[in-house]
Coordinates of C-alpha atoms in Angstrom, one line a residue:
X1 CA -14.3 6.2 -20.8
X2 CA -17.5 5.9 -19.3
X3 CA -18.9 8.4 -16.3
X4 CA -18.0 5.8 -13.5
X5 CA -14.4 5.8 -14.5
X6 CA -14.1 2.3 -16.0
X7 CA -11.5 1.9 -19.2
X8 CA -11.8 -1.3 -21.7
X9 CA -9.0 -2.3 -22.7
X10 CA -8.3 -4.7 -25.0
X11 CA -4.7 -6.3 -25.5
X12 CA -3.4 -9.6 -26.6
X13 CA -3.1 -12.6 -25.0
X14 CA 0.8 -12.5 -24.1
X15 CA 2.5 -12.7 -21.2
X16 CA 4.6 -9.5 -22.6
X17 CA 1.1 -7.3 -23.3
X18 CA -0.5 -8.4 -19.5
X19 CA 1.9 -8.3 -17.4
X20 CA 2.0 -4.4 -17.4
X21 CA -2.1 -4.5 -17.1
X22 CA -1.7 -7.2 -13.8
X23 CA 0.9 -4.7 -12.1
X24 CA -1.1 -1.5 -12.7
X25 CA -3.8 -3.1 -11.5
X26 CA -2.0 -4.6 -8.0
X27 CA -0.7 -1.0 -7.9
X28 CA -3.6 0.9 -7.8
X29 CA -4.7 -2.2 -5.1
X30 CA -1.9 -1.7 -2.8
X31 CA -2.3 2.1 -2.6
X32 CA -5.8 2.4 -1.8
X33 CA -5.3 0.1 0.7
X34 CA -2.0 2.1 2.2
X35 CA -4.0 4.8 4.0
X36 CA -5.4 2.1 6.2
X37 CA -2.1 -0.1 6.7
X38 CA 1.7 0.5 5.4
X39 CA 3.2 -3.2 6.6
X40 CA 6.8 -3.8 5.6
X41 CA 5.3 -6.0 3.9
X42 CA 2.7 -4.8 1.7
X43 CA 5.6 -2.0 1.2
X44 CA 8.6 -4.1 -0.5
X45 CA 5.6 -5.6 -2.6
X46 CA 4.3 -2.3 -3.7
X47 CA 8.5 -1.1 -4.2
X48 CA 8.4 -4.6 -7.1
X49 CA 5.2 -3.2 -8.3
X50 CA 6.1 -0.2 -8.9
X51 CA 9.5 -0.2 -10.6
X52 CA 8.0 -2.4 -13.4
X53 CA 6.2 0.9 -14.0
X54 CA 9.2 3.1 -13.4
X55 CA 8.9 6.2 -13.9
X56 CA 5.5 5.7 -13.9
X57 CA 5.1 6.0 -10.7
X58 CA 7.8 7.9 -8.8
X59 CA 5.9 9.3 -7.1
X60 CA 4.4 6.4 -4.9
X61 CA 7.7 5.1 -4.2
X62 CA 8.7 8.3 -3.2
X63 CA 5.3 8.2 -1.1
X64 CA 7.0 4.6 0.0
X65 CA 10.5 5.7 1.2
X66 CA 9.1 8.2 3.5
X67 CA 6.8 6.0 4.9
X68 CA 10.0 3.9 5.7
X69 CA 11.7 7.3 6.7
X70 CA 9.0 8.3 8.9
X71 CA 8.6 4.8 10.5
X72 CA 13.0 4.9 10.5
X73 CA 12.4 0.4 10.0
X74 CA 12.2 -1.8 7.2
X75 CA 12.1 -5.9 6.8
X76 CA 12.0 -7.2 4.1
X77 CA 13.2 -10.2 3.6
X78 CA 12.9 -10.4 -0.5
X79 CA 13.8 -7.6 -1.3
X80 CA 17.0 -8.5 -3.1
X81 CA 15.2 -11.6 -4.8
X82 CA 12.9 -8.8 -6.9
X83 CA 14.4 -5.1 -5.9
X84 CA 16.5 -4.5 -9.3
X85 CA 16.7 -1.4 -10.1
X86 CA 19.3 0.8 -9.6
X87 CA 17.3 3.9 -8.3
X88 CA 15.4 1.7 -5.7
X89 CA 18.5 0.5 -4.6
X90 CA 20.6 4.0 -4.3
X91 CA 17.7 4.8 -2.7
X92 CA 17.7 1.9 0.1
X93 CA 21.6 2.2 0.6
X94 CA 21.5 6.0 1.3
X95 CA 18.5 5.1 4.0
X96 CA 21.0 2.5 5.4
X97 CA 24.1 5.3 6.1
X98 CA 21.3 8.2 7.7
X99 CA 19.9 5.7 9.9
X100 CA 17.0 3.8 9.2
X101 CA 16.7 -0.2 10.5
X102 CA 16.9 -1.9 7.2
X103 CA 16.3 -5.9 8.1
X104 CA 16.8 -6.6 4.0
X105 CA 18.4 -9.7 4.3
X106 CA 17.3 -13.2 5.1
X107 CA 17.4 -14.0 8.2
X108 CA 19.8 -17.9 8.4
X109 CA 17.6 -20.9 9.6
X110 CA 18.2 -22.0 13.0
X111 CA 19.5 -25.2 13.5
X112 CA 18.6 -26.5 16.9
X113 CA 21.8 -24.7 18.0
X114 CA 21.2 -22.2 21.4
X115 CA 20.8 -18.7 20.0
X116 CA 23.3 -16.0 21.1
X117 CA 21.9 -12.1 21.8
X118 CA 25.2 -10.9 22.2
X119 CA 27.1 -9.0 19.5
X120 CA 24.2 -10.2 17.1
X121 CA 24.1 -6.8 15.2
X122 CA 28.1 -6.8 14.9
X123 CA 28.2 -6.7 11.0
X124 CA 25.2 -6.2 10.2
X125 CA 25.2 -3.1 8.8
X126 CA 28.2 -3.9 6.3
X127 CA 26.8 -6.9 5.5
X128 CA 24.1 -5.0 4.1
X129 CA 26.5 -2.4 2.6
X130 CA 27.9 -4.7 1.1
X131 CA 25.1 -6.9 -0.1
X132 CA 23.6 -3.4 -1.3
X133 CA 26.5 -3.0 -3.3
X134 CA 26.2 -6.3 -5.7
X135 CA 23.2 -5.7 -6.3
X136 CA 24.1 -2.7 -7.3
X137 CA 26.5 -4.6 -9.8
X138 CA 24.3 -7.2 -10.8
X139 CA 21.7 -4.5 -12.0
X140 CA 24.1 -1.9 -13.6
X141 CA 25.6 -5.4 -15.3
X142 CA 22.2 -6.3 -16.2
X143 CA 21.6 -5.2 -19.7
X144 CA 17.5 -4.1 -19.7
X145 CA 15.3 -2.4 -17.0
X146 CA 14.1 -5.0 -14.9
X147 CA 12.9 -7.7 -16.0
X148 CA 9.9 -9.9 -17.2
X149 CA 11.9 -13.1 -15.2
X150 CA 12.3 -10.9 -11.9
X151 CA 7.8 -10.6 -11.8
X152 CA 7.3 -13.4 -12.8
X153 CA 9.2 -15.4 -10.0
X154 CA 7.8 -12.9 -7.8
X155 CA 4.3 -13.7 -8.7
X156 CA 3.9 -17.0 -7.9
X157 CA 6.6 -16.8 -5.5
X158 CA 4.3 -13.8 -3.5
X159 CA 1.0 -16.0 -3.9
X160 CA -0.7 -13.9 -1.4
X161 CA -0.5 -10.4 -3.9
X162 CA -3.2 -11.9 -5.8
X163 CA -5.0 -13.8 -3.2
X164 CA -5.6 -10.7 -1.7
X165 CA -6.8 -8.9 -4.8
X166 CA -9.4 -11.4 -4.3
X167 CA -11.6 -10.9 -1.7

């Protein structure tokens, strides 16, 4: 390794070899920016990436959860699309049960009807609990750890993840 901490790594030119390298680079990038800002979107993206290099970044996961706990709220509408690791789902179920305001479900789009504010959150906690249970079952029945297709979907759908690194 060079004096400046750089490291040259040769990997085969295929998705299974390159994905872990890209994930590690993105984790380092977001971890550095975590000191300056901790938006829900950034925290959510970091959670998605950390689960794909689990348990190597267990302490970073604990740090993200600690930030969420301190804020006492967290909104990441794509949570159920990308978070598939059982330990992560368990931790968010615990946060929900301890009073943390979690908004993990995609909000329905408005159809032009009048917005009603009374009783908006009625049943929201139960809906979140049910969604977490369903996600836990899906993850438990999955034969492997978070799959490459989930990571591929994340990288293509959330293009801002890569755009942020370009700057």
